[in-house]
Short mmCIF file of C-alpha atoms in Angstrom, two decimals:
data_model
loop_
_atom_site.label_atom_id
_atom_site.label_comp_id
_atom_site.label_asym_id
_atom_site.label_seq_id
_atom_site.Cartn_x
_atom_site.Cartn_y
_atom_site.Cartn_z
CA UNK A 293 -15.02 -3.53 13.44
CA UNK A 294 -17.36 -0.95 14.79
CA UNK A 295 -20.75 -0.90 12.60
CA UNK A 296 -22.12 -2.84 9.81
CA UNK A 297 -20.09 -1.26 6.83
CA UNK A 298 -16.12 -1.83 6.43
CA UNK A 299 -13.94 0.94 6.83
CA UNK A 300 -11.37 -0.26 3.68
CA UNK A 301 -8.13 1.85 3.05
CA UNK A 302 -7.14 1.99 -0.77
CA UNK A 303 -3.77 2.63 -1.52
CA UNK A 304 -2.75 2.55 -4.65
CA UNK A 305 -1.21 4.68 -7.47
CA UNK A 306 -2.85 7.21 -9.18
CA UNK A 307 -3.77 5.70 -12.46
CA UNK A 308 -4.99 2.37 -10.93
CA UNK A 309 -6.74 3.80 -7.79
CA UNK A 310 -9.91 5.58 -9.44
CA UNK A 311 -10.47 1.72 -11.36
CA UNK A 312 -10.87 0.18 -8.28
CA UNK A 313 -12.27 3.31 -6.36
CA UNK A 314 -15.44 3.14 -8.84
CA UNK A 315 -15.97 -0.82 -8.49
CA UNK A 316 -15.92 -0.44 -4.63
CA UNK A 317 -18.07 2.19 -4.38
CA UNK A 318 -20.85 0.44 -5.51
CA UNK A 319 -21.07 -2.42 -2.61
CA UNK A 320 -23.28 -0.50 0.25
CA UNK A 321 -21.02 -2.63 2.41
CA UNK A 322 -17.55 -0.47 2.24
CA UNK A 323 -16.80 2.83 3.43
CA UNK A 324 -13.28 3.78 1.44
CA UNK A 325 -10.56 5.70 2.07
CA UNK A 326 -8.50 6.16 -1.24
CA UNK A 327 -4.80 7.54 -1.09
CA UNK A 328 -2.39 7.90 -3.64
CA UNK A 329 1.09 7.43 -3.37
CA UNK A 330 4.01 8.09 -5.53
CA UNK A 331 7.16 6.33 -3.55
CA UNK A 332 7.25 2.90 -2.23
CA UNK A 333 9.15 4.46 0.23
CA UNK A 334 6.05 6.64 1.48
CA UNK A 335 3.75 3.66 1.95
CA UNK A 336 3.72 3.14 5.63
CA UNK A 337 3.49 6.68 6.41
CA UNK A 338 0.82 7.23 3.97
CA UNK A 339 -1.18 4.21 6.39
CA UNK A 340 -0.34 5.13 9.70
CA UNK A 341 -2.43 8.16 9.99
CA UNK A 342 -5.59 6.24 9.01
CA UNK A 343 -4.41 2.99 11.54
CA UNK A 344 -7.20 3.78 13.43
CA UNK A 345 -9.89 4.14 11.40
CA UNK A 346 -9.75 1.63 8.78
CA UNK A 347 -10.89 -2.33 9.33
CA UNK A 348 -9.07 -3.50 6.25
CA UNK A 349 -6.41 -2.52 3.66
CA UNK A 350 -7.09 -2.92 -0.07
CA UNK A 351 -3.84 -2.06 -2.34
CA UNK A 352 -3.36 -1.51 -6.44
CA UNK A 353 -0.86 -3.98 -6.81
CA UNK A 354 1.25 -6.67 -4.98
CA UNK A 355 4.70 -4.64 -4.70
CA UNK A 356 2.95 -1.77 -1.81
CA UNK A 357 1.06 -4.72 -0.44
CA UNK A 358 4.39 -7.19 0.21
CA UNK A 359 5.97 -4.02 2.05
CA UNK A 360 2.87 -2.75 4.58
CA UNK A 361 2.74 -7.25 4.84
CA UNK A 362 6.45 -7.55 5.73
CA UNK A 363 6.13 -4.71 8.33
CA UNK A 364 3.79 -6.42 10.61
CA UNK A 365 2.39 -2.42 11.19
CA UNK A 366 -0.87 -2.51 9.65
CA UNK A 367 -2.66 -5.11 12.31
CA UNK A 368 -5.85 -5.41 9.75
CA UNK A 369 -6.25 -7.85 7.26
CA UNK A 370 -4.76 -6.81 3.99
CA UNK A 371 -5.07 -7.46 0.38
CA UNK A 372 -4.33 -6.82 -3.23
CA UNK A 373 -5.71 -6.77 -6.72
CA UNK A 374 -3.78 -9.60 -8.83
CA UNK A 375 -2.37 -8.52 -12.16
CA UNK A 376 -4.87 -11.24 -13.83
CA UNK A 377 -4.42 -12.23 -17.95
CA UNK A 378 -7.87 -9.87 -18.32
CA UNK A 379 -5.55 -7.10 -17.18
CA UNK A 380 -2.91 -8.20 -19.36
CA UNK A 381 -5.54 -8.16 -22.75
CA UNK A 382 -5.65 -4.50 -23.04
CA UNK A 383 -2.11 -3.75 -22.90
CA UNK A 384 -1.50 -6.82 -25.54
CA UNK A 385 -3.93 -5.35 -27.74
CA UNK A 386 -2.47 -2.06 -27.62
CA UNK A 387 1.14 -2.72 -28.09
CA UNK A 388 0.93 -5.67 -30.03
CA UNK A 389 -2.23 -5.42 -32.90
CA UNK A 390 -2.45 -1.55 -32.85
CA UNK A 391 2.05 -1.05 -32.74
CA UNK A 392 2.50 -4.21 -34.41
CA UNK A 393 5.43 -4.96 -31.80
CA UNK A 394 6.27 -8.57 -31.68
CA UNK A 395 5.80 -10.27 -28.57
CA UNK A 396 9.68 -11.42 -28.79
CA UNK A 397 10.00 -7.73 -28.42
CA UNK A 398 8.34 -7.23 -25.59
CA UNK A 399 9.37 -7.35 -21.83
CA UNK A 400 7.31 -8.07 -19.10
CA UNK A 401 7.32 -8.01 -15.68
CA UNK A 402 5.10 -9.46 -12.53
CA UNK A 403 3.16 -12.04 -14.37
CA UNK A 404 5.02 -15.44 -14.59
CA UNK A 405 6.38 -16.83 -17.58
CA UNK A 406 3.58 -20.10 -17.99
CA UNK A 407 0.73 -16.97 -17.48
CA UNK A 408 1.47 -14.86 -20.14
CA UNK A 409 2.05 -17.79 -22.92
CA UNK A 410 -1.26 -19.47 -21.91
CA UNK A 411 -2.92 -16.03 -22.25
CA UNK A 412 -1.27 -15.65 -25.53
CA UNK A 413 -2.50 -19.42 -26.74
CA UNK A 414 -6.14 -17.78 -25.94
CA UNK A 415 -5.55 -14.91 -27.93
CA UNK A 416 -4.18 -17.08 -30.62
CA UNK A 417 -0.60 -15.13 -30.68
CA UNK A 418 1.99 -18.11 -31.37
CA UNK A 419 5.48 -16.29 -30.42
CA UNK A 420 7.65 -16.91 -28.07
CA UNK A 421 8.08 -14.84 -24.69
CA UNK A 422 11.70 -14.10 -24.02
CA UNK A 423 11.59 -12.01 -21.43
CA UNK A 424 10.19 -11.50 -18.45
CA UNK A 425 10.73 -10.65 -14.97
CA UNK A 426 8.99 -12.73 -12.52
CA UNK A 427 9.31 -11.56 -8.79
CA UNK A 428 7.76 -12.74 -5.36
CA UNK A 429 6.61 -9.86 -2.50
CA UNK A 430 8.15 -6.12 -3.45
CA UNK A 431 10.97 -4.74 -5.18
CA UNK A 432 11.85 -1.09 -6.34
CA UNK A 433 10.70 0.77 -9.16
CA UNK A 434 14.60 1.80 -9.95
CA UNK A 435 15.28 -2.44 -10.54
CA UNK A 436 12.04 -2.87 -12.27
CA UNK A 437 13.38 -0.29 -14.94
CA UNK A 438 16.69 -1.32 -15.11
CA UNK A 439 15.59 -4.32 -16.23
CA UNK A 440 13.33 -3.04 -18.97
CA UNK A 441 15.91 -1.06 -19.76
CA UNK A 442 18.68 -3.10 -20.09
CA UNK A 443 17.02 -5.34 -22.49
CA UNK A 444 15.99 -1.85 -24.58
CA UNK A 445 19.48 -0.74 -24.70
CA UNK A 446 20.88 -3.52 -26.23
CA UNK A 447 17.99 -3.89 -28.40
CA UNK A 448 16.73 -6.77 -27.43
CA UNK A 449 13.25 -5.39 -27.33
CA UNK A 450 11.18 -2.40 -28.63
CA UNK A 451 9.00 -1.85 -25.54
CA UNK A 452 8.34 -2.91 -21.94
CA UNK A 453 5.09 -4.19 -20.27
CA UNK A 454 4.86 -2.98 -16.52
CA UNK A 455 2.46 -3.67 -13.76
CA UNK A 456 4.37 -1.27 -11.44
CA UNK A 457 3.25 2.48 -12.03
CA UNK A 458 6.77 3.91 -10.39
CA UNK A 459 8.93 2.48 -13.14
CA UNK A 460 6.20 2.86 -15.47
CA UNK A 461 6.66 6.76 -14.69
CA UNK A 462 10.76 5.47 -14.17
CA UNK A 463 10.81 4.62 -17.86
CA UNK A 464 8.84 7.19 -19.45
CA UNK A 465 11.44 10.00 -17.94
CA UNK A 466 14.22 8.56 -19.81
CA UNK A 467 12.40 8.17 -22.90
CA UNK A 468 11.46 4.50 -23.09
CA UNK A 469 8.51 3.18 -24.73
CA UNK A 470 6.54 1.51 -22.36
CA UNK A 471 2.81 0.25 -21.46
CA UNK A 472 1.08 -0.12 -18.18
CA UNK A 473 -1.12 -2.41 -17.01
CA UNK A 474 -4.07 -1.27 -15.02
CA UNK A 475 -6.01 -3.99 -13.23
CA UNK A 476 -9.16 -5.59 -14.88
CA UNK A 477 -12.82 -4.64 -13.56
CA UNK A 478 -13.39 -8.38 -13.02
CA UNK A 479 -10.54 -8.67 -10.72
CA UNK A 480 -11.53 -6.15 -8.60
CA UNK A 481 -14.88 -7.62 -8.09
CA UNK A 482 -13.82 -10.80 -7.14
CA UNK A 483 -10.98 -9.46 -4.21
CA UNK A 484 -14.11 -7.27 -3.05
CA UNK A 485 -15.98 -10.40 -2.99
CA UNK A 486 -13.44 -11.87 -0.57
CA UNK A 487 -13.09 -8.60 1.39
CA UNK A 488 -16.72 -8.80 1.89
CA UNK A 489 -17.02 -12.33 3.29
CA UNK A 490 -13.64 -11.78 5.11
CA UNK A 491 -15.46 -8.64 7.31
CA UNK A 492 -18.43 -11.35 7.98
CA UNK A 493 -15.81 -13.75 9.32
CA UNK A 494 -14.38 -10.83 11.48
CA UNK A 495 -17.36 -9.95 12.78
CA UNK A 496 -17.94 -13.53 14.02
CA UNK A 497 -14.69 -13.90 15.25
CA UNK A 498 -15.57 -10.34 17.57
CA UNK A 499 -17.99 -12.23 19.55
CA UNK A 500 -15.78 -15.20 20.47
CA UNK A 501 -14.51 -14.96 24.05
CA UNK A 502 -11.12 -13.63 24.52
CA UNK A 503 -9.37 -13.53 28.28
CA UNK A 504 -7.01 -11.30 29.52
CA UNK A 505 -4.60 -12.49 32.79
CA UNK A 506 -3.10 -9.87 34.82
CA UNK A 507 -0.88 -9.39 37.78
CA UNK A 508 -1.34 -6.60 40.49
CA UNK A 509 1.13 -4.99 42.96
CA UNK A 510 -1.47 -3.51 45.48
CA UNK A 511 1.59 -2.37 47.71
CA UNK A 512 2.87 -0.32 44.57
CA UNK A 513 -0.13 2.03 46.01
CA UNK A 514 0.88 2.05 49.70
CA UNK A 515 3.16 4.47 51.10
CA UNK A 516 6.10 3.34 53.09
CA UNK A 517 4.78 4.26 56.42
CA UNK A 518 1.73 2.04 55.31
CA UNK A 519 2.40 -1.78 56.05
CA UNK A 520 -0.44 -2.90 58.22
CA UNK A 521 -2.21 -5.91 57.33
CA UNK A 522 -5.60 -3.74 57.31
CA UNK A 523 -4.31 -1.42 55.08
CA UNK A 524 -2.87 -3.55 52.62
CA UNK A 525 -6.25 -5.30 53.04
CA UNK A 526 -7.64 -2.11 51.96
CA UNK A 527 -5.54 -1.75 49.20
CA UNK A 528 -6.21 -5.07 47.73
CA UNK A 529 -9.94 -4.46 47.83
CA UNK A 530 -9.63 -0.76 46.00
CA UNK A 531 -7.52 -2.99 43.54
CA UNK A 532 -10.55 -5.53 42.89
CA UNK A 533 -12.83 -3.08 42.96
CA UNK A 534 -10.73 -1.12 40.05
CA UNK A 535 -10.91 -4.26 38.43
CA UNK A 536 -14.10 -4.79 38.61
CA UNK A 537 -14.82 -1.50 37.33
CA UNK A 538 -12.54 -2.18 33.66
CA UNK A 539 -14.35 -5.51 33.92
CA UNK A 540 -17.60 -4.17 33.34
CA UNK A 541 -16.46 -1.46 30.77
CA UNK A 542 -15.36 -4.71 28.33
CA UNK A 543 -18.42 -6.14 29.49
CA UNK A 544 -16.44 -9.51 30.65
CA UNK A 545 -16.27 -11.38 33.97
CA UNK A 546 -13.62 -11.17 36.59
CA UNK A 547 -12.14 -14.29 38.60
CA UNK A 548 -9.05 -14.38 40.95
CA UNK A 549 -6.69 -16.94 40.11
CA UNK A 550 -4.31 -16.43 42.99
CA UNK A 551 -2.32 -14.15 45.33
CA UNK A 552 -2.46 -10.42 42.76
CA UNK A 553 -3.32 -12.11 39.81
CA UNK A 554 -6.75 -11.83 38.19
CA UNK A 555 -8.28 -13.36 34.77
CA UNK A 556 -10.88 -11.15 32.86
CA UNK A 557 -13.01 -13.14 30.60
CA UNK A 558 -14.70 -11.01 27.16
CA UNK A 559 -14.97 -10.64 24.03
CA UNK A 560 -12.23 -10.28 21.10
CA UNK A 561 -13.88 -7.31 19.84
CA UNK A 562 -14.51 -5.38 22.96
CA UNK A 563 -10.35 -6.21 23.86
CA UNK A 564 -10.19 -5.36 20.04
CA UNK A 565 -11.36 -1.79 20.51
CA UNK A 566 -10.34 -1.23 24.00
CA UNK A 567 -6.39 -1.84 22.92
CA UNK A 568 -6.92 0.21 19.30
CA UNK A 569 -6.55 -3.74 17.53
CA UNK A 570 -3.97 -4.81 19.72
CA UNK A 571 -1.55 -1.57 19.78
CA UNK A 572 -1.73 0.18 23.03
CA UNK A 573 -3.04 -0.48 26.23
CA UNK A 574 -6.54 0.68 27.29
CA UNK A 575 -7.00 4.53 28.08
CA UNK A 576 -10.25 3.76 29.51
CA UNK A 577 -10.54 5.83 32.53
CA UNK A 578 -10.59 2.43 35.01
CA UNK A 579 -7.63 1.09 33.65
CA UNK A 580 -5.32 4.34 33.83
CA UNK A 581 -6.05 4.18 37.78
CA UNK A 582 -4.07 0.87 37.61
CA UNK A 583 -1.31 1.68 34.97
CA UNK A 584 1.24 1.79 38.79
CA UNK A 585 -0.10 -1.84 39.95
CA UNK A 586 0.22 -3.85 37.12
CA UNK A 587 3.15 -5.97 37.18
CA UNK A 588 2.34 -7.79 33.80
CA UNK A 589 -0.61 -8.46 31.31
CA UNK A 590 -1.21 -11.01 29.24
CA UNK A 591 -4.54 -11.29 26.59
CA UNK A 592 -4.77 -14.21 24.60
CA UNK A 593 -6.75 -15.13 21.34
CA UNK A 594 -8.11 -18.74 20.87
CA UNK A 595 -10.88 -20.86 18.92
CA UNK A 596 -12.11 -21.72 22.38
CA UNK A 597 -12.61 -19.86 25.91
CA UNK A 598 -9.73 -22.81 27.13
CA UNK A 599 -7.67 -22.28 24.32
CA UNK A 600 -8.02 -18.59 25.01
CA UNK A 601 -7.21 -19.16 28.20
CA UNK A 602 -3.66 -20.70 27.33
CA UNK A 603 -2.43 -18.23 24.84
CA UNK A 604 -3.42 -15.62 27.95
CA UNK A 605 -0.96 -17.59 30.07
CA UNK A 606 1.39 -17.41 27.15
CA UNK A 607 1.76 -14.25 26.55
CA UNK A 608 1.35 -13.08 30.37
CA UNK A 609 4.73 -15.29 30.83
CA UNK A 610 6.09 -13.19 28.07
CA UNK A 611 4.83 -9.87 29.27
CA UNK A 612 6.86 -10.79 32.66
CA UNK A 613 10.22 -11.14 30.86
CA UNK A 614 9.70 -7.90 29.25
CA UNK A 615 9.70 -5.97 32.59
CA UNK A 616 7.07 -4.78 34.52
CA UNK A 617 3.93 -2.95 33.50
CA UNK A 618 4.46 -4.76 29.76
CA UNK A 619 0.82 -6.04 27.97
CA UNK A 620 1.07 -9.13 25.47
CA UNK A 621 -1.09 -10.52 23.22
CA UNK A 622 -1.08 -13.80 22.20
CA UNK A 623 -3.30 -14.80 19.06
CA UNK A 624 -4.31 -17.98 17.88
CA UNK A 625 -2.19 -18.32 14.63
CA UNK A 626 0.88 -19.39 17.27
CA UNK A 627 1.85 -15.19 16.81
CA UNK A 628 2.85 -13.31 19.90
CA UNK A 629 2.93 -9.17 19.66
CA UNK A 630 4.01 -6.51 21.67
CA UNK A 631 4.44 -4.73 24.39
CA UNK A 632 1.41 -2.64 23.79
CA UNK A 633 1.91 0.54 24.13
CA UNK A 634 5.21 1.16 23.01
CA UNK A 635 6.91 2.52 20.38
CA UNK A 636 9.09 -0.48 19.45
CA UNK A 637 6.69 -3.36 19.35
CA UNK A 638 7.42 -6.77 17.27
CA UNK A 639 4.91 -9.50 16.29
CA UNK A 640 7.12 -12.64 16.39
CA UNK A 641 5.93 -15.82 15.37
CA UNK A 642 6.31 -19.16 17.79
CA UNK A 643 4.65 -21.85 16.17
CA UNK A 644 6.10 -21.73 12.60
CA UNK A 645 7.30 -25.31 11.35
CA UNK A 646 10.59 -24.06 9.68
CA UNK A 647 10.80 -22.22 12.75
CA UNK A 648 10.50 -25.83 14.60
CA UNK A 649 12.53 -27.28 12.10
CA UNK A 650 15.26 -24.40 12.78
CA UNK A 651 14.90 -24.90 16.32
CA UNK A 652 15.97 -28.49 16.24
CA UNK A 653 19.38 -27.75 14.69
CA UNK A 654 20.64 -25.03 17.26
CA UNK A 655 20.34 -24.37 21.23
CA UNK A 656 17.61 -21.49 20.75
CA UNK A 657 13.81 -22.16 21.17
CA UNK A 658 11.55 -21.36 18.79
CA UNK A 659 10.33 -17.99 20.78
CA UNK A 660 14.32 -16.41 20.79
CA UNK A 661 14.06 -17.52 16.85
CA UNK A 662 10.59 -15.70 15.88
CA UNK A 663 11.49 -12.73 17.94
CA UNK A 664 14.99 -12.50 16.16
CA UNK A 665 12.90 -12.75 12.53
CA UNK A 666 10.29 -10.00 13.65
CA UNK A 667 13.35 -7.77 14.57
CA UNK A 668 15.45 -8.23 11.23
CA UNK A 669 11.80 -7.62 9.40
CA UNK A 670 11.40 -4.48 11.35
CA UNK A 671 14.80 -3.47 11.11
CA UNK A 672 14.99 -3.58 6.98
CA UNK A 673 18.13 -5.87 7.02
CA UNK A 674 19.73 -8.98 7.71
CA UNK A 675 22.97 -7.40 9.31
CA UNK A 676 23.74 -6.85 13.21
CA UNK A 677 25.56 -6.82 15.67
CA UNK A 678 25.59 -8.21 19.22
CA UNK A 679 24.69 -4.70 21.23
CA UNK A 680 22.21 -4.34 18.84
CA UNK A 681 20.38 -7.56 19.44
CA UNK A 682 20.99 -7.12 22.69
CA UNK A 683 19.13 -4.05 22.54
CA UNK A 684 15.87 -5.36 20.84
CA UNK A 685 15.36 -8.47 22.78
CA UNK A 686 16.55 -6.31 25.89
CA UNK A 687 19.07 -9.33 27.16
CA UNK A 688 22.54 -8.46 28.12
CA UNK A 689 25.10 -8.07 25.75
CA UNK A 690 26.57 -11.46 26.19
CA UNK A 691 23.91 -13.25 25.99
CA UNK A 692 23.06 -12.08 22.24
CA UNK A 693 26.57 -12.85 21.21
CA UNK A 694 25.81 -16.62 22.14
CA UNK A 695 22.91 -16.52 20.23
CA UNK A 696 24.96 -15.16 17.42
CA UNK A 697 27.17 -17.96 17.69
CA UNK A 698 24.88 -20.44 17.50
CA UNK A 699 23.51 -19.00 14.41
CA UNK A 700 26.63 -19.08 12.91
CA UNK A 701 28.01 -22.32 14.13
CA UNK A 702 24.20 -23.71 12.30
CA UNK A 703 24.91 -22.01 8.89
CA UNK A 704 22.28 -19.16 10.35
CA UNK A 705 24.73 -16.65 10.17
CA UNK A 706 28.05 -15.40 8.84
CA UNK A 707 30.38 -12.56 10.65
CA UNK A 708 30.94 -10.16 7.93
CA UNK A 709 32.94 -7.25 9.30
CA UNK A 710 33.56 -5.12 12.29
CA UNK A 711 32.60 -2.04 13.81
CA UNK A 712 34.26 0.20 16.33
CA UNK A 713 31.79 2.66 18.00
CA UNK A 714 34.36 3.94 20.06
CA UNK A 715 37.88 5.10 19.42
CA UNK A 716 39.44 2.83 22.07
CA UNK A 717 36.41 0.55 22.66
CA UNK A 718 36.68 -3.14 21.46
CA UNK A 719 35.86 -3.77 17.79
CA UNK A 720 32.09 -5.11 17.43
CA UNK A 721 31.60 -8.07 15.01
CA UNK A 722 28.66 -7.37 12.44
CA UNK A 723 27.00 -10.64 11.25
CA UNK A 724 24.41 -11.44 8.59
CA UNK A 725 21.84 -13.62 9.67
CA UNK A 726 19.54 -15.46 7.02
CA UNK A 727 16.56 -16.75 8.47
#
C-alpha cells in the first residue's frame, strides 16, 4: 500500500452503498471509491478498472463478495458487511408492528434459521419462522425471488424479507410485497474496525523480506557469429550489471547462486508494487532490457527471509514448467499464482489438507489437483473435456485424459456426454469433475 491512508473500493448496491459510504467517510484513515452496481453479472468488470488503485475491497453484502472471492481476480484483501439481527430490527418493525404481518407469514432469506428466532426471543415475538432461505457464498437474484415467490403464490406467506437488493428490485417488478434489509450502522463500524487493523498488518507485512530467484540466458543476447569465450564473458557481465541495476530499483541485494541463475533479496512491498500486487511483471526500465534473457522467475513470500527463500525455489521450479520467460509467485499461505503477465493466470492452491487428503486417494499430486480447482473456478463450471484441460495446464492432450481418468476411477469425476468438434474428428468425452 503506497501512503498512510487505504485506498478501499465499495461496491455495493445503490440503496446500501450511501449507509456505508457515510460511516467510512468519517475514519481519516480510508480513501473510498464507491460504485454501484445493478447485475451480479457486472461485478468483476465494475472492479477491474480500479485493480490498480485500490488496497482493499469493501462490499454491501455477502452474495457480490462470494463472486469477486471465488474469482481469485481481485489480489487485495476483501470483505463484507454481515446482514447482523440490528439490520434485521428495522425491517421486523416495519413489516411486522406497523403491517401487522405475522412472522409465519414472512419469508426470509440470508440470515440462518437459529438467527432470526433468537432475534425474535429479544424482541419478545413468540411465532414460529417457517421459512427461510439460508445460503453459503453467492447465488442469483432470479433464485432468490423464485423462492419468495413461490411461497407467495401459493399463499403461504404475505411478504418476503430480502437482504439481496437485485431480487428485492426482482420482486417489486412483478408486484410482490417485499422489504429490504439495509445493513446496520453498527455493523459497518465494526468491519471498518477490522479493515483498519487489517491495512496495519499489511503494512508490516510490506517490510518483511521477500526474494526473487531468476534464471538468465546471456547467449539469448549474442549473435550467432558471436561464440567466443570473451564475448560471452562480456555478455554475462552486461547481464549482472542489468541485474544489478533492477536490484537497486527494489532496493534489495543481489547474490549468484550458480551458472545464470541469480537470487534478489527485498522487500514484499517494493516486489508488491514493482509487479502491480503480483499481476504482471516489472515495466521498470532495467527489467524490460532483460525480458529476452530470462529463462524463468520465481518470487516467493514467507514469514522468514529462509522461508522466503523456499517458496522462491518453489515457484521458480514452477515458472520452468510453464515455458520460458514465465514469473511465479509463491506466497506463504501454500498458494502459487501465475504466470505474471498474462492474460490467463490461475492462483492454485498446494498445501490445502482436503487437497492432501484428495491426493492420497489418486496418482495426482497435490500441485496437478490445486491447479485443476483454480481452472474450474476460473472457468465458471465443473464440466470439461480433455483438450480443454489440456489447454489450461498446457500438457499434451493425453496426458489430461489420464488425469481425467483418475478422477473418475476416485469418484472425482463422472463422463457425462460427448462432443464432436469436428465432422469426422473423434468424439470428445465431456466429464464433470467435483472437487
Amino acid at each position: 500500500m503506497c501512503g498512510i491512508r487505504i485506498r478501499l473500493g465499495l461496491l455495493g448496491a445503490d440503496d446500501s452503498l450511501p449507509i456505508i459510504q457515510a460511516v467510512v467517510e468519517e475514519y481519516k484513515e480510508l480513501v473510498c471509491f464507491p460504485v454501484v452496481y445493478w447485475d451480479e453479472r457486472d461485478i468483476l468488470d465494475l472492479m477491474r478498472p480500479l485493480a490498480a488503485q485500490v488496497d482493499m475491497w469493501l462490499f454491501s453484502g455477502q452474495v457480490p463478495y462470494s463472486i469477486a472471492k471465488q474469482s481469485g481476480e481481485a489480489g487485495v484483501p476483501l470483505f463484507y458487511v454481515p446482514h447482523t439481527g440490528a439490520s434485521l430490527y428495522r425491517t421486523l418493525l416495519q413489516a411486522h408492528y406497523t403491517k401487522q404481518i405475522p412472522v409465519c407469514k414472512l419469508s426470509f432469506d440470508t440470515y440462518e434459521h437459529g438467527e432470526v428466532e433468537r432475534l425474535l426471543e429479544e424482541a419478545g415475538i413468540h411465532e414460529p419462522v417457517l421459512y427461510i432461505k439460508h445460503y453459503e457464498g453467492g447465488i442469483s437474484a432470479q433464485e432468490l425471488a423464485r423462492y419468495h415467490y413461490d411461497l407467495w403464490k401459493q399463499g403461504k406467506t404475505k411478504a418476503a424479507v430480502t437482504c439481496l437488493r437485485t431480487a428485492h428490485l426482482e420482486m417489486e417488478k412483478i408486484g410482490m410485497p417485499v422489504y429490504r434489509v439495509l445493513p446496520a450502522r453498527s455493523a459497518v463500524e465494526a468491519i471498518v474496525q477490522t479493515i483498519i487493523r487489517t491495512g496495519e498488518m499489511l503494512r508490516v507485512q510490506d517490510a518483511q523480506i521477500a526474494v526473487q530467484m531468476i534464471e538468465v540466458d546471456s547467449m539469448t543476447a549474442t549473435s550467432p557469429e558471436t561464440f567466443s569465450s570473451d564475448e560471452i564473458y562480456k555478455m554475462e557481465l552486461k547481464t549482472t550489471e542489468k541485474l544489478l541495476q533492477y536490484t537497486k530499483k527494489v532496493q534489495g541485494s543481489l547474490k549468484s547462486v550458480g551458472p545464470g541463475r541469480y537470487v534478489i533479496f527485498t522487500t514484499r512491498g517494493a516486489l508488491k508494487e514493482m509487479t502491480a500486487g503480483y499481476k504482471t511483471i516489472p515495466t521498470s526500465r532495467e527489467m524490460t532490457h532483460l525480458y529476452e534473457e530470462v529463462v524463468a522467475c520465481g518470487i516467493g513470500i514467507g514469514r522468514t527471509a529462509y522461508e522466503a527463500e523456499i517458496q522462491a525455489g518453489r515457484a521458480f521450479l514452477h515458472a520452468k514448467h510453464y515455458g520460458r520467460g514465465a514469473w511465479m509467485v509463491a506466497f506463504d499461505d501454500g498458494t502459487i499464482a501465475g504466470p505474471l503477465g498474462k492474460e490467463e493466470q490461475i492462483h492454485y492452491s498446494i498445501g490445502n489438507e482436503e487437497l492432501r487428503q484428495l491426493a492420497e486417494h489418486t496418482n495426482l499430486s497435490t500441485v496437478t489437483l490445486g491447479k485443476l480447482q483454480a481452472i474450474l473456478r476460473r472457468r465458471g463450471t465443473n464440466e470439461m473435456e480433455a483438450h480443454e484441460l489440456a489447454s489450461d495446464l498446457q500438457i499434451l492432450p493425453r496426458s489430461a485424459r489420464r488425469i481425467l481418468k483418475e478422477l473418475e476411477a476416485a469418484g472425482l469425476a463422472e463422463a457425462i456426454g460427448e462432443t464432436s468438434p469436428y465432422p469426422r474428428g473423434r468424439p470428445r468425452k465431456v466429464y464433470r469433475i467435483f472437487l
